[in-house]
mmCIF file of C-alpha atoms (C1' of nucleotides) in Angstrom:
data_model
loop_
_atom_site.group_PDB
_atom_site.id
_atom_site.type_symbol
_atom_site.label_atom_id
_atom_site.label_comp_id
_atom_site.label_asym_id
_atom_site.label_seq_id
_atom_site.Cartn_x
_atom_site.Cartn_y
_atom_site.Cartn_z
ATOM 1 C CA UNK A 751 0.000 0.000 0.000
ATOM 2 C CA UNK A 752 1.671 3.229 -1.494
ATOM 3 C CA UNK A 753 1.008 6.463 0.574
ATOM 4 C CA UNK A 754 -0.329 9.086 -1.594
ATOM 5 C CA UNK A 755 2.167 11.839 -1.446
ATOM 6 C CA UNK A 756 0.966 14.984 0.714
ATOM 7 C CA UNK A 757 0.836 17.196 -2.065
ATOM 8 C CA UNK A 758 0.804 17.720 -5.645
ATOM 9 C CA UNK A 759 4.592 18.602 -6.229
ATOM 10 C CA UNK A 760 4.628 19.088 -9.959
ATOM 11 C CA UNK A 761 3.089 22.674 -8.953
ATOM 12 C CA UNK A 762 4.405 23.698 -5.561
ATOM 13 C CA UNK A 763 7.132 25.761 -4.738
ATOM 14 C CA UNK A 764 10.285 24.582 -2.591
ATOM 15 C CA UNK A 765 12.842 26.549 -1.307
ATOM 16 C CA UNK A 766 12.968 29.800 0.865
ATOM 17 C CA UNK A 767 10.062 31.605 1.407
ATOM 18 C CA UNK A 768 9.215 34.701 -0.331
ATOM 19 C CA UNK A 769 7.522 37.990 1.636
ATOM 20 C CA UNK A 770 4.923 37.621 -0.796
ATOM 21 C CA UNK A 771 4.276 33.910 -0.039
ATOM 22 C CA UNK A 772 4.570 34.850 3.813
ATOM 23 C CA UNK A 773 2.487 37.631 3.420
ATOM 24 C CA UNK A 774 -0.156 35.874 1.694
ATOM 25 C CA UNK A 775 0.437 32.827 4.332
ATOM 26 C CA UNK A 776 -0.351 35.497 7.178
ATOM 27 C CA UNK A 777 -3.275 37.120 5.841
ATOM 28 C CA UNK A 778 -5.069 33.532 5.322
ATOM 29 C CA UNK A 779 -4.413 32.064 8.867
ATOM 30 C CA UNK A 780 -5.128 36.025 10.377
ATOM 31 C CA UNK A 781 -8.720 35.124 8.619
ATOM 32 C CA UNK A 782 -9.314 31.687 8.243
ATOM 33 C CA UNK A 783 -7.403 30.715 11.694
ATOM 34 C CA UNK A 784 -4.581 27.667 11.577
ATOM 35 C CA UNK A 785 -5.806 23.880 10.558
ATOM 36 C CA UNK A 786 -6.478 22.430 7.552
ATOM 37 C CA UNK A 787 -3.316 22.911 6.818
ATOM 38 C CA UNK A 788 -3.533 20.084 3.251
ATOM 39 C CA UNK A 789 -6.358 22.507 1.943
ATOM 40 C CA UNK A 790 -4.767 25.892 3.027
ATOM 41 C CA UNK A 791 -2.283 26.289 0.134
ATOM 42 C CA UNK A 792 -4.843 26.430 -2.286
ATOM 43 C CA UNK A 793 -7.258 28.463 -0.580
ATOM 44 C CA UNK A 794 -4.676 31.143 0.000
ATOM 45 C CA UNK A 795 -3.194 30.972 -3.365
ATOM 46 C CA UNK A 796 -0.006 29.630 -2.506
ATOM 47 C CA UNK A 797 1.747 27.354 -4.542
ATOM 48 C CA UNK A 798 3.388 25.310 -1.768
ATOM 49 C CA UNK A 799 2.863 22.109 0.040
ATOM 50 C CA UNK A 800 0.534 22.025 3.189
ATOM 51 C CA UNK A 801 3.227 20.720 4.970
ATOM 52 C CA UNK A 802 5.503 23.242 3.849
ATOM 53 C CA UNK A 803 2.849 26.300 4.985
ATOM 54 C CA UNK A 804 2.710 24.637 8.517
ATOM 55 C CA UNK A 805 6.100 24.455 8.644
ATOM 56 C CA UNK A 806 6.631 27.888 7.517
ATOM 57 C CA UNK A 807 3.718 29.075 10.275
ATOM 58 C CA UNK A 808 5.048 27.496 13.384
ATOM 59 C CA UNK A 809 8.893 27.863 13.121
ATOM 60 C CA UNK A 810 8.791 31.539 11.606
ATOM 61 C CA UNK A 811 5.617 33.507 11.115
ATOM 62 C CA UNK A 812 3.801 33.244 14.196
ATOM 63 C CA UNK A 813 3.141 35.987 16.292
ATOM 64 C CA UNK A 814 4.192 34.566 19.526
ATOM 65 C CA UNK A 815 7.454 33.677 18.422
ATOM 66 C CA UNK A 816 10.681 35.393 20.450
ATOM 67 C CA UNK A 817 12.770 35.897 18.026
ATOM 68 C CA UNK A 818 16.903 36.464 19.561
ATOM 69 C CA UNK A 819 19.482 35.010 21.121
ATOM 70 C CA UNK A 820 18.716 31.918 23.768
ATOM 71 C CA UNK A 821 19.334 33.434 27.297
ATOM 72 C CA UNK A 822 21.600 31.139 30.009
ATOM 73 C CA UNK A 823 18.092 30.434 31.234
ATOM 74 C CA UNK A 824 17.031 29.024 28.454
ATOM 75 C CA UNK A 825 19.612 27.454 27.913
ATOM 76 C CA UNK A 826 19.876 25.734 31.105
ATOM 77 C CA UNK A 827 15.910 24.814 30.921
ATOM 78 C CA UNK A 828 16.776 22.792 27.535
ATOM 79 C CA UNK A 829 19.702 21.038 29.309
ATOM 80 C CA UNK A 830 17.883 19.680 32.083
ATOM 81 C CA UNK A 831 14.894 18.851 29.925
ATOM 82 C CA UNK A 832 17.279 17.306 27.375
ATOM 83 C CA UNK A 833 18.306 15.019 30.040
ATOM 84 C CA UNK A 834 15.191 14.194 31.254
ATOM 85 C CA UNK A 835 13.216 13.542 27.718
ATOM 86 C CA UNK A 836 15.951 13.155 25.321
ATOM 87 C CA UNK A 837 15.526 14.486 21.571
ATOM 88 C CA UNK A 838 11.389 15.276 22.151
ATOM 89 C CA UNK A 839 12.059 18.655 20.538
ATOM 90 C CA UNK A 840 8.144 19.703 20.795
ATOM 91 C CA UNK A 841 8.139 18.641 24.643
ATOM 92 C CA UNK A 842 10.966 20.898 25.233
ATOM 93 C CA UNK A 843 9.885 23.403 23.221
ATOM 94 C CA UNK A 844 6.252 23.556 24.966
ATOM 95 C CA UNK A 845 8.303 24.710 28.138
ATOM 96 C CA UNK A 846 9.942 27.169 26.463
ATOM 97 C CA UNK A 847 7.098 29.440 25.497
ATOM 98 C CA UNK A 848 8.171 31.105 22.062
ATOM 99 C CA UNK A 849 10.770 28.891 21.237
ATOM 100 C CA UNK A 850 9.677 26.133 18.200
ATOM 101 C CA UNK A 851 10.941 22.993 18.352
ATOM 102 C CA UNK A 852 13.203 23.517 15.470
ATOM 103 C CA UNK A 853 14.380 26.438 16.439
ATOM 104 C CA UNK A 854 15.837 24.250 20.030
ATOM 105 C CA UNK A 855 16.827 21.099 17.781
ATOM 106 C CA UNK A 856 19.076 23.804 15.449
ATOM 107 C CA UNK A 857 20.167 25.402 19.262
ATOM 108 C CA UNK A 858 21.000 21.794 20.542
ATOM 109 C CA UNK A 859 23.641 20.826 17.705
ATOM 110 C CA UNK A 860 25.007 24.167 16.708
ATOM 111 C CA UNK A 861 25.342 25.268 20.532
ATOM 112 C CA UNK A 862 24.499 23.407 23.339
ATOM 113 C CA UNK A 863 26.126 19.767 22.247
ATOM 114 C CA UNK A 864 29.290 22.116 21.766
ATOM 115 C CA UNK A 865 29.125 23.398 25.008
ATOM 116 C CA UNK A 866 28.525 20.506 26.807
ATOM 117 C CA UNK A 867 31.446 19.007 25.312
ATOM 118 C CA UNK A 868 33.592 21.865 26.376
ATOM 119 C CA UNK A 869 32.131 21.070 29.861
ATOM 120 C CA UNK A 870 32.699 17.365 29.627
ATOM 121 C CA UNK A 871 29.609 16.115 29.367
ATOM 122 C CA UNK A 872 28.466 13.912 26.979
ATOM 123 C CA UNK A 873 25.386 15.594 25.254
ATOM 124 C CA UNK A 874 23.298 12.428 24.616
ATOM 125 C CA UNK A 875 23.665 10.822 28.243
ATOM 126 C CA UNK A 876 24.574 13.747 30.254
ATOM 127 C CA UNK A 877 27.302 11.753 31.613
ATOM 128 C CA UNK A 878 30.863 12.679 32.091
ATOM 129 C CA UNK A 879 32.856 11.998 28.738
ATOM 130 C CA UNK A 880 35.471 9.935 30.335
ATOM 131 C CA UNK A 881 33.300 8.036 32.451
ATOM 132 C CA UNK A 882 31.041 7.051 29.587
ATOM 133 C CA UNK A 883 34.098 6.188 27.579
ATOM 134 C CA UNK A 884 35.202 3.595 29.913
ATOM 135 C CA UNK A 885 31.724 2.181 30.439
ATOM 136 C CA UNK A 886 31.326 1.216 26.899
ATOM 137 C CA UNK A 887 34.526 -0.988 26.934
ATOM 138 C CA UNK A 888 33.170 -2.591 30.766
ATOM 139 C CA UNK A 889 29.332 -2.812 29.380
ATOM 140 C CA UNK A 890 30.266 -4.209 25.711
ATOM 141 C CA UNK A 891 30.902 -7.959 27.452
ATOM 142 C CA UNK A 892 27.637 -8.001 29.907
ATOM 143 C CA UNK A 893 25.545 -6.886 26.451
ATOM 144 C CA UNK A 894 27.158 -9.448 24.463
ATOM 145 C CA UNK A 895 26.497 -12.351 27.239
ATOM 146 C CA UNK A 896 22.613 -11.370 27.555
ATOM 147 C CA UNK A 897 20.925 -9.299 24.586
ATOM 148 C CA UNK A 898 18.046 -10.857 25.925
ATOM 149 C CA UNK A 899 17.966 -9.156 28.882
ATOM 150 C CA UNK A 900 19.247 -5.956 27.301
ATOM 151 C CA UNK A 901 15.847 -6.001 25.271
ATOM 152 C CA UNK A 902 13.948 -6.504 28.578
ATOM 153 C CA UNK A 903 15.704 -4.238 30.650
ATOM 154 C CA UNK A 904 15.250 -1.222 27.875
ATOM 155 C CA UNK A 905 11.471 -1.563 27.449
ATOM 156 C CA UNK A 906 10.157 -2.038 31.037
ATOM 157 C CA UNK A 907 11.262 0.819 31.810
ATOM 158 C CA UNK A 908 8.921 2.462 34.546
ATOM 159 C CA UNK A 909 7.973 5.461 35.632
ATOM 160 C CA UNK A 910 6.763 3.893 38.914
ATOM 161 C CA UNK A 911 9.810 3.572 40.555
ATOM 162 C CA UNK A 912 8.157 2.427 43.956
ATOM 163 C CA UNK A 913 7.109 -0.586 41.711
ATOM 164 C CA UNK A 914 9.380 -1.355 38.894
ATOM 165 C CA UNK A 915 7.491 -3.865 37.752
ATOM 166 C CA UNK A 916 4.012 -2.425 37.139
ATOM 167 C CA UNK A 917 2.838 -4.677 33.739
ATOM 168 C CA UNK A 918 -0.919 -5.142 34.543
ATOM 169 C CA UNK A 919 -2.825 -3.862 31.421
ATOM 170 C CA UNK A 920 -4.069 -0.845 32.471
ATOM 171 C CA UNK A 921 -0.688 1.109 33.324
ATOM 172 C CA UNK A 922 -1.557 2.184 36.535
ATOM 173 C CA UNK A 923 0.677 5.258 36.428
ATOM 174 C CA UNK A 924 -1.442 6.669 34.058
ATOM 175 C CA UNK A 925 -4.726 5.682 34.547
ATOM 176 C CA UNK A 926 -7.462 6.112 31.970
ATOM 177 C CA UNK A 927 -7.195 9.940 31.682
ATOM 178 C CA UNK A 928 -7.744 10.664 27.799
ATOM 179 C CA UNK A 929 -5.449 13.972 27.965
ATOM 180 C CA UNK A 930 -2.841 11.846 30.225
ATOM 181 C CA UNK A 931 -3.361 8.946 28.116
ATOM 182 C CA UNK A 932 -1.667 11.027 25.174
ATOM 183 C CA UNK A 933 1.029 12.576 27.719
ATOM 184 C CA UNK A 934 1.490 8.988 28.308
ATOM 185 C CA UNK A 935 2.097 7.838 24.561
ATOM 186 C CA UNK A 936 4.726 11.006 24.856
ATOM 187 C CA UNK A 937 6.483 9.313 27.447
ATOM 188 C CA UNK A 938 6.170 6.192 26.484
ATOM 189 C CA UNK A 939 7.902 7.327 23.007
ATOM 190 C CA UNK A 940 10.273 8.614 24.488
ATOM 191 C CA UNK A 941 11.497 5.578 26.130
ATOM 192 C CA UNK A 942 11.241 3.684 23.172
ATOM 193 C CA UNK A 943 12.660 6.475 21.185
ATOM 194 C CA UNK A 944 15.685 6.374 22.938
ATOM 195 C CA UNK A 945 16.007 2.988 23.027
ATOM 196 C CA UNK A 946 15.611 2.601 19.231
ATOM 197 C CA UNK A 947 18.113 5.347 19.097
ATOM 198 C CA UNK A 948 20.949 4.230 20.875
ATOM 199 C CA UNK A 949 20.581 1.177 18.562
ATOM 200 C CA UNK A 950 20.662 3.917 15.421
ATOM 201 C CA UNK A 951 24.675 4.044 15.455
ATOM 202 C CA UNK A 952 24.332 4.725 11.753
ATOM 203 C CA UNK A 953 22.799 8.328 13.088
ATOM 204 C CA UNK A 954 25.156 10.780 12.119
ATOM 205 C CA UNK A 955 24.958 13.395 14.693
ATOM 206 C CA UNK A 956 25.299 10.793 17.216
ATOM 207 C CA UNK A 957 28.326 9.652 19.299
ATOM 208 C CA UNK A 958 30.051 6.756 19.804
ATOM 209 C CA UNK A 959 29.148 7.221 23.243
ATOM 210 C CA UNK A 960 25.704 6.775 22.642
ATOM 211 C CA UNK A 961 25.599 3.289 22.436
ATOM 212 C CA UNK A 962 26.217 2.853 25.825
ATOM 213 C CA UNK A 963 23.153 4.312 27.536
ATOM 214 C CA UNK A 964 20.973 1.441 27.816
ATOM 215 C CA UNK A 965 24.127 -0.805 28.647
ATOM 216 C CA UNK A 966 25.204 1.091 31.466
ATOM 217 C CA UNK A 967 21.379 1.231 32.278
ATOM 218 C CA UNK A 968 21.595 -2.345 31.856
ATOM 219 C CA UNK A 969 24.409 -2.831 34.274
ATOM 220 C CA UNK A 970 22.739 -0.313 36.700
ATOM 221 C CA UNK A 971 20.023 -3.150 36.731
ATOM 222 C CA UNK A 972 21.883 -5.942 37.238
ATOM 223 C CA UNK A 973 23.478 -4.165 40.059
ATOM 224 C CA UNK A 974 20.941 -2.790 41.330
ATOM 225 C CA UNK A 975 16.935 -4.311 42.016
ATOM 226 C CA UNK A 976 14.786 -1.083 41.532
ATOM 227 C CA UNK A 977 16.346 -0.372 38.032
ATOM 228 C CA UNK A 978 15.861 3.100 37.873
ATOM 229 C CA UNK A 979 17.279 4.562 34.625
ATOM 230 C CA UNK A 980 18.270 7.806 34.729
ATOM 231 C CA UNK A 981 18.805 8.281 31.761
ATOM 232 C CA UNK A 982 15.196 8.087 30.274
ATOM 233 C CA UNK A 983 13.358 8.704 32.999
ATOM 234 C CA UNK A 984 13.270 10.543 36.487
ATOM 235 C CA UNK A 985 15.059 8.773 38.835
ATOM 236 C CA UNK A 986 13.309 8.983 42.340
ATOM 237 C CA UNK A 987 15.482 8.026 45.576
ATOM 238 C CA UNK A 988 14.632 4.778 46.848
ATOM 239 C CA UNK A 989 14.685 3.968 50.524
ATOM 240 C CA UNK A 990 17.279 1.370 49.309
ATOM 241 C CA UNK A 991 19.214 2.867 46.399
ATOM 242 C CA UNK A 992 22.725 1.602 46.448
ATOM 243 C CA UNK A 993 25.527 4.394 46.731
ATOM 244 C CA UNK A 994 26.018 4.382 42.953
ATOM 245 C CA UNK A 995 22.007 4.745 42.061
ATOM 246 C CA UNK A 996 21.443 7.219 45.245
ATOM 247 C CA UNK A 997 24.042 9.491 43.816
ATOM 248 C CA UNK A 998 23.362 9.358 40.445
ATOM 249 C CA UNK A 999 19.867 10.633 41.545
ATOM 250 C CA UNK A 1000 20.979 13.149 43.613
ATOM 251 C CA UNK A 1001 23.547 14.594 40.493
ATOM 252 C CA UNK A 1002 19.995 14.896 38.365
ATOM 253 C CA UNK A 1003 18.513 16.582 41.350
ATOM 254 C CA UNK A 1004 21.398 18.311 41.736
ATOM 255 C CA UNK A 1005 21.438 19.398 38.433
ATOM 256 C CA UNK A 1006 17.963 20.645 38.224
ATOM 257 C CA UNK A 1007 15.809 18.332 37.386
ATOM 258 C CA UNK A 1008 13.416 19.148 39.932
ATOM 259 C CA UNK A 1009 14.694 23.058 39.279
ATOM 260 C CA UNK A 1010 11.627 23.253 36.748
ATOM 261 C CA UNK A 1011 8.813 23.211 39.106
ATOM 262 C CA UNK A 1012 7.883 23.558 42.287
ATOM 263 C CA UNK A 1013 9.521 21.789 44.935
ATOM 264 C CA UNK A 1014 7.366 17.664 44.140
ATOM 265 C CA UNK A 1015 5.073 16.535 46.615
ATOM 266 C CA UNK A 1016 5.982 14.528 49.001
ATOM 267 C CA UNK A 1017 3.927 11.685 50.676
ATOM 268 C CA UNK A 1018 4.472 9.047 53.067
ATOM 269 C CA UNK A 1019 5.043 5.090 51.784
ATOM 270 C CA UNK A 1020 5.313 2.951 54.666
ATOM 271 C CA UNK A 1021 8.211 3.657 56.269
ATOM 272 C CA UNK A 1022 10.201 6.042 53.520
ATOM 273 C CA UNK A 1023 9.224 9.618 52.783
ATOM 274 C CA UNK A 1024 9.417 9.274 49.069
ATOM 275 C CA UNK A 1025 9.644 12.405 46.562
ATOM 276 C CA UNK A 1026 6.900 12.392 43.961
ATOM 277 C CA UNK A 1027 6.454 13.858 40.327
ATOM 278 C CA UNK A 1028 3.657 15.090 38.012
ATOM 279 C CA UNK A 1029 5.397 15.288 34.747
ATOM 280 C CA UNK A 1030 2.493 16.452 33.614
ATOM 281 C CA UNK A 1031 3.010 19.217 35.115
ATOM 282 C CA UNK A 1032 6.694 19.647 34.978
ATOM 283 C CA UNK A 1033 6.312 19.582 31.193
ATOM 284 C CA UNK A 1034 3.505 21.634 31.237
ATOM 285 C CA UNK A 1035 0.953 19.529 30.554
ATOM 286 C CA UNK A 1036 -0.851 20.867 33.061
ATOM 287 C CA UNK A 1037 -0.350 24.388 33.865
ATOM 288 C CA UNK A 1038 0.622 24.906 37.720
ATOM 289 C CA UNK A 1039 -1.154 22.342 39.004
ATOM 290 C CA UNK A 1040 -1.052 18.641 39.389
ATOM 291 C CA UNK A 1041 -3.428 16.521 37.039
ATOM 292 C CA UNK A 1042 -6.407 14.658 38.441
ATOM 293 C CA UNK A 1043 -3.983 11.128 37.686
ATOM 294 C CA UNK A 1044 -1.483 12.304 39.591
ATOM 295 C CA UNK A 1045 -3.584 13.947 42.874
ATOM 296 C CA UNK A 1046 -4.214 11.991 46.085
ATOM 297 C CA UNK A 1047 -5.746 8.846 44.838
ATOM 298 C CA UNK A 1048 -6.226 6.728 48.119
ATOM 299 C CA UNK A 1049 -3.800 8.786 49.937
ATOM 300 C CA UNK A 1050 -0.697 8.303 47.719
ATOM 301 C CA UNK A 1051 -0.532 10.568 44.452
ATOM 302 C CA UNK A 1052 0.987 8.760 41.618
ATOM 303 C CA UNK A 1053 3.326 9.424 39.158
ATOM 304 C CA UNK A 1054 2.183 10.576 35.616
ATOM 305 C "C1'" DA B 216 41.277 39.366 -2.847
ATOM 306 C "C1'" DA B 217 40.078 34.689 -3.608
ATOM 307 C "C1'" DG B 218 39.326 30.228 -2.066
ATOM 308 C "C1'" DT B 219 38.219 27.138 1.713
ATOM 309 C "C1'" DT B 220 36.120 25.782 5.841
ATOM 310 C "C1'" DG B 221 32.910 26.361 9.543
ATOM 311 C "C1'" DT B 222 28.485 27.848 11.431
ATOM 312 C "C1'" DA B 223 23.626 28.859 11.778
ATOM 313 C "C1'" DC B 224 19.220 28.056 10.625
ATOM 314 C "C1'" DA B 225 15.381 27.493 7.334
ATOM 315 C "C1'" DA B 226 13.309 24.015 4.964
ATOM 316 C "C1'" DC B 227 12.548 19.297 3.386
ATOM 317 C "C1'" DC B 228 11.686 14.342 3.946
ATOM 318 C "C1'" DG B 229 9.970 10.185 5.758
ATOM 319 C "C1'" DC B 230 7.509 8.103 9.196
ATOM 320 C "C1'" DG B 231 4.156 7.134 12.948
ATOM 321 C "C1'" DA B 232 -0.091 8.255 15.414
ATOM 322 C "C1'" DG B 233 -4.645 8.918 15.402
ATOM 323 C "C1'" DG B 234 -9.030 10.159 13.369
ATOM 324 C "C1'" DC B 235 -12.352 9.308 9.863
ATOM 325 C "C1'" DT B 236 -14.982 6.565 6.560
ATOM 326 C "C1'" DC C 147 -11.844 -3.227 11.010
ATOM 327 C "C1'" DA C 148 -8.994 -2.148 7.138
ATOM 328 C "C1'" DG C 149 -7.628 1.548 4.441
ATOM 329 C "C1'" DC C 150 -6.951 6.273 3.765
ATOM 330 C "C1'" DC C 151 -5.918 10.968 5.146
ATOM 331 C "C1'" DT C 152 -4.020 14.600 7.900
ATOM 332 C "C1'" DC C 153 -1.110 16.237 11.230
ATOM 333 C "C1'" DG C 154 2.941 16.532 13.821
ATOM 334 C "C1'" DC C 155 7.529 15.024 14.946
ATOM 335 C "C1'" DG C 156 12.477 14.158 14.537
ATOM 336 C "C1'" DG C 157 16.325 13.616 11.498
ATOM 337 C "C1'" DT C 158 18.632 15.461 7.784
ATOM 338 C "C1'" DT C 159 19.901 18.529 4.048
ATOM 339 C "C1'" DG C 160 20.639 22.917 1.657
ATOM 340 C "C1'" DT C 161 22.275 27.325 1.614
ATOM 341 C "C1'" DA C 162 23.652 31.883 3.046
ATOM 342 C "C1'" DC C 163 26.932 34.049 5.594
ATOM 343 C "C1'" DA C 164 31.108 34.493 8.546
ATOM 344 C "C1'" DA C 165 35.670 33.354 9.710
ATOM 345 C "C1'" DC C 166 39.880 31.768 8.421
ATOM 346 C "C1'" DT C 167 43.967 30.755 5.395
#
DNA sequence: AAGTTGTACAACCGCGAGGCT
DNA sequence: CAGCCTCGCGGTTGTACAACT
């Protein structure tokens, strides 16, 4: 089955964008409003591809757009949400009000990657270069002796990090929430995203370094029986994280993970005090408040 | 001054998700 | 429920401009 291709392109226009075309592009979606986008070319006279005219909306013509330099702030903000979300440009971007997410994928490889290179870091794990460097060569043996288990390890991963092991078919983290239920394909991607990714070697912005992510997470599981990866998700302390785990944790917190919203909830488990998180709401999701998956549901919020 | 290399960013391409019929 | 369509996303490319030799 052949997909039909999104436009007619004997009779479209590619290449840079004309004032006329913009202006013409502005004046329809000032009347008709955005949407539609496959039908909009044609109804405002423009001899370009739907695709193209969204394109051309979102990353340049809107009015809401900040146009300028990226501030430290800003800067920081797509570091930490880098680390927590990993390439979801349009998650990042929709905490960075004005910024596209092209304009922060273009930011990423021109500057930041640069920068945290200069730092040390590695930009795709957020790990210290050397460090990372040395855990390929001590994770390439445990990967070859049990693919299987790499496979496991890198899709169960878990946002419940009370219960690691939360497979009953409704995901309880998420509950049936329609709106949460698409935050939760976001997340969800995400993981598998970066899973699918650090198998991409062939991608040429990557690193060699890259490879190693879910390795190391693998050998973070072996070593350690609440499996939190910190690399995809966020990493909660555990009443009984080992030293390795605990401190990683603290580094993200440390580093600001938590920096983007107000200080998580906190609630009681049995014995532990354990620190909770709405992503929803970090991401902004939800605006400044928890949503109703992740308030008090018998007593214990949950994660979303 | 001319050629080469590097950088920044706009735009394109292919794909997946989800809605509609 | 399969097939089609539209939208949106992420990766990649193209190109203009700047910096360097």
């Amino acid at each position: 089955m052949g997909r039909s291709p999104c436009c007619e392109k004997a009779h479209t226009n590619k290449g840079a964008w004309t004032k006329e075309e913009d202006q013409r592009l502005i004046n329809y979606i000032r009347v008709h409003g955005e949407g539609c986008w496959r039908s909009l070319p044609k109804a405002a006279g423009l001899l370009r591809c739907g695709k193209s005219c969204r394109l051309r909306w979102i990353n340049y013509l809107r009015p809401d757009l900040k146009r300028g330099n990226f501030t430290e702030e800003e800067d920081e903000i797509i570091i930490k949400l880098h680390s927590l979300l990993g390439n979801k440009w349009s998650l990042i971007a929709g905490r960075l009000p004005g910024r596209t997410d092209n304009e922060i994928k273009n930011y990423w490889n021109t500057h930041i990657k640069r920068k945290l290179i200069s730092r040390g870091i590695d930009p795709q794990s957020h790990r210290p270069i050397n460090v990372t460097t040395v855990a390929v060569a001590a994770t390439a043996t445990a990967a070859a002796l049990d693919t299987s288990t790499a496979s496991k390890s890198t899709t169960n991963i878990c946002l419940d990090f009370r219960n690691s092991s939360s497979s009953s078919p409704k995901n309880p983290i998420f509950g049936n929430n329609d709106q949460n239920s698409k935050f939760k394909d976001k997340i969800t991607a995400t993981t598998t995203t970066t899973e699918s990714s650090n198998e991409d070697t062939k991608c040429s912005s990557g690193t060699t370094e890259e490879t190693q992510a879910p390795q190391e997470h693998i050998r973070e599981q072996q070593n350690n029986t609440w499996g939190v990866n910190l690399e995809l998700c966020i990493g909660l302390p555990q009443p009984k994280f080992s030293s390795t785990t605990t401190t990683s944790a603290e580094s993200k917190a440390s580093n600001g993970i938590w920096a983007a919203a107000a200080p998580p909830p906190q609630v009681a488990t049995g014995a532990a005090v354990t620190k909770l998180v709405c992503l929803c709401w970090q991401l902004g999701h939800k605006s400044g408040q928890l949503c109703r998956n992740c308030e008090m549901a018998n007593g214990v919020y949950r994660y979303c």
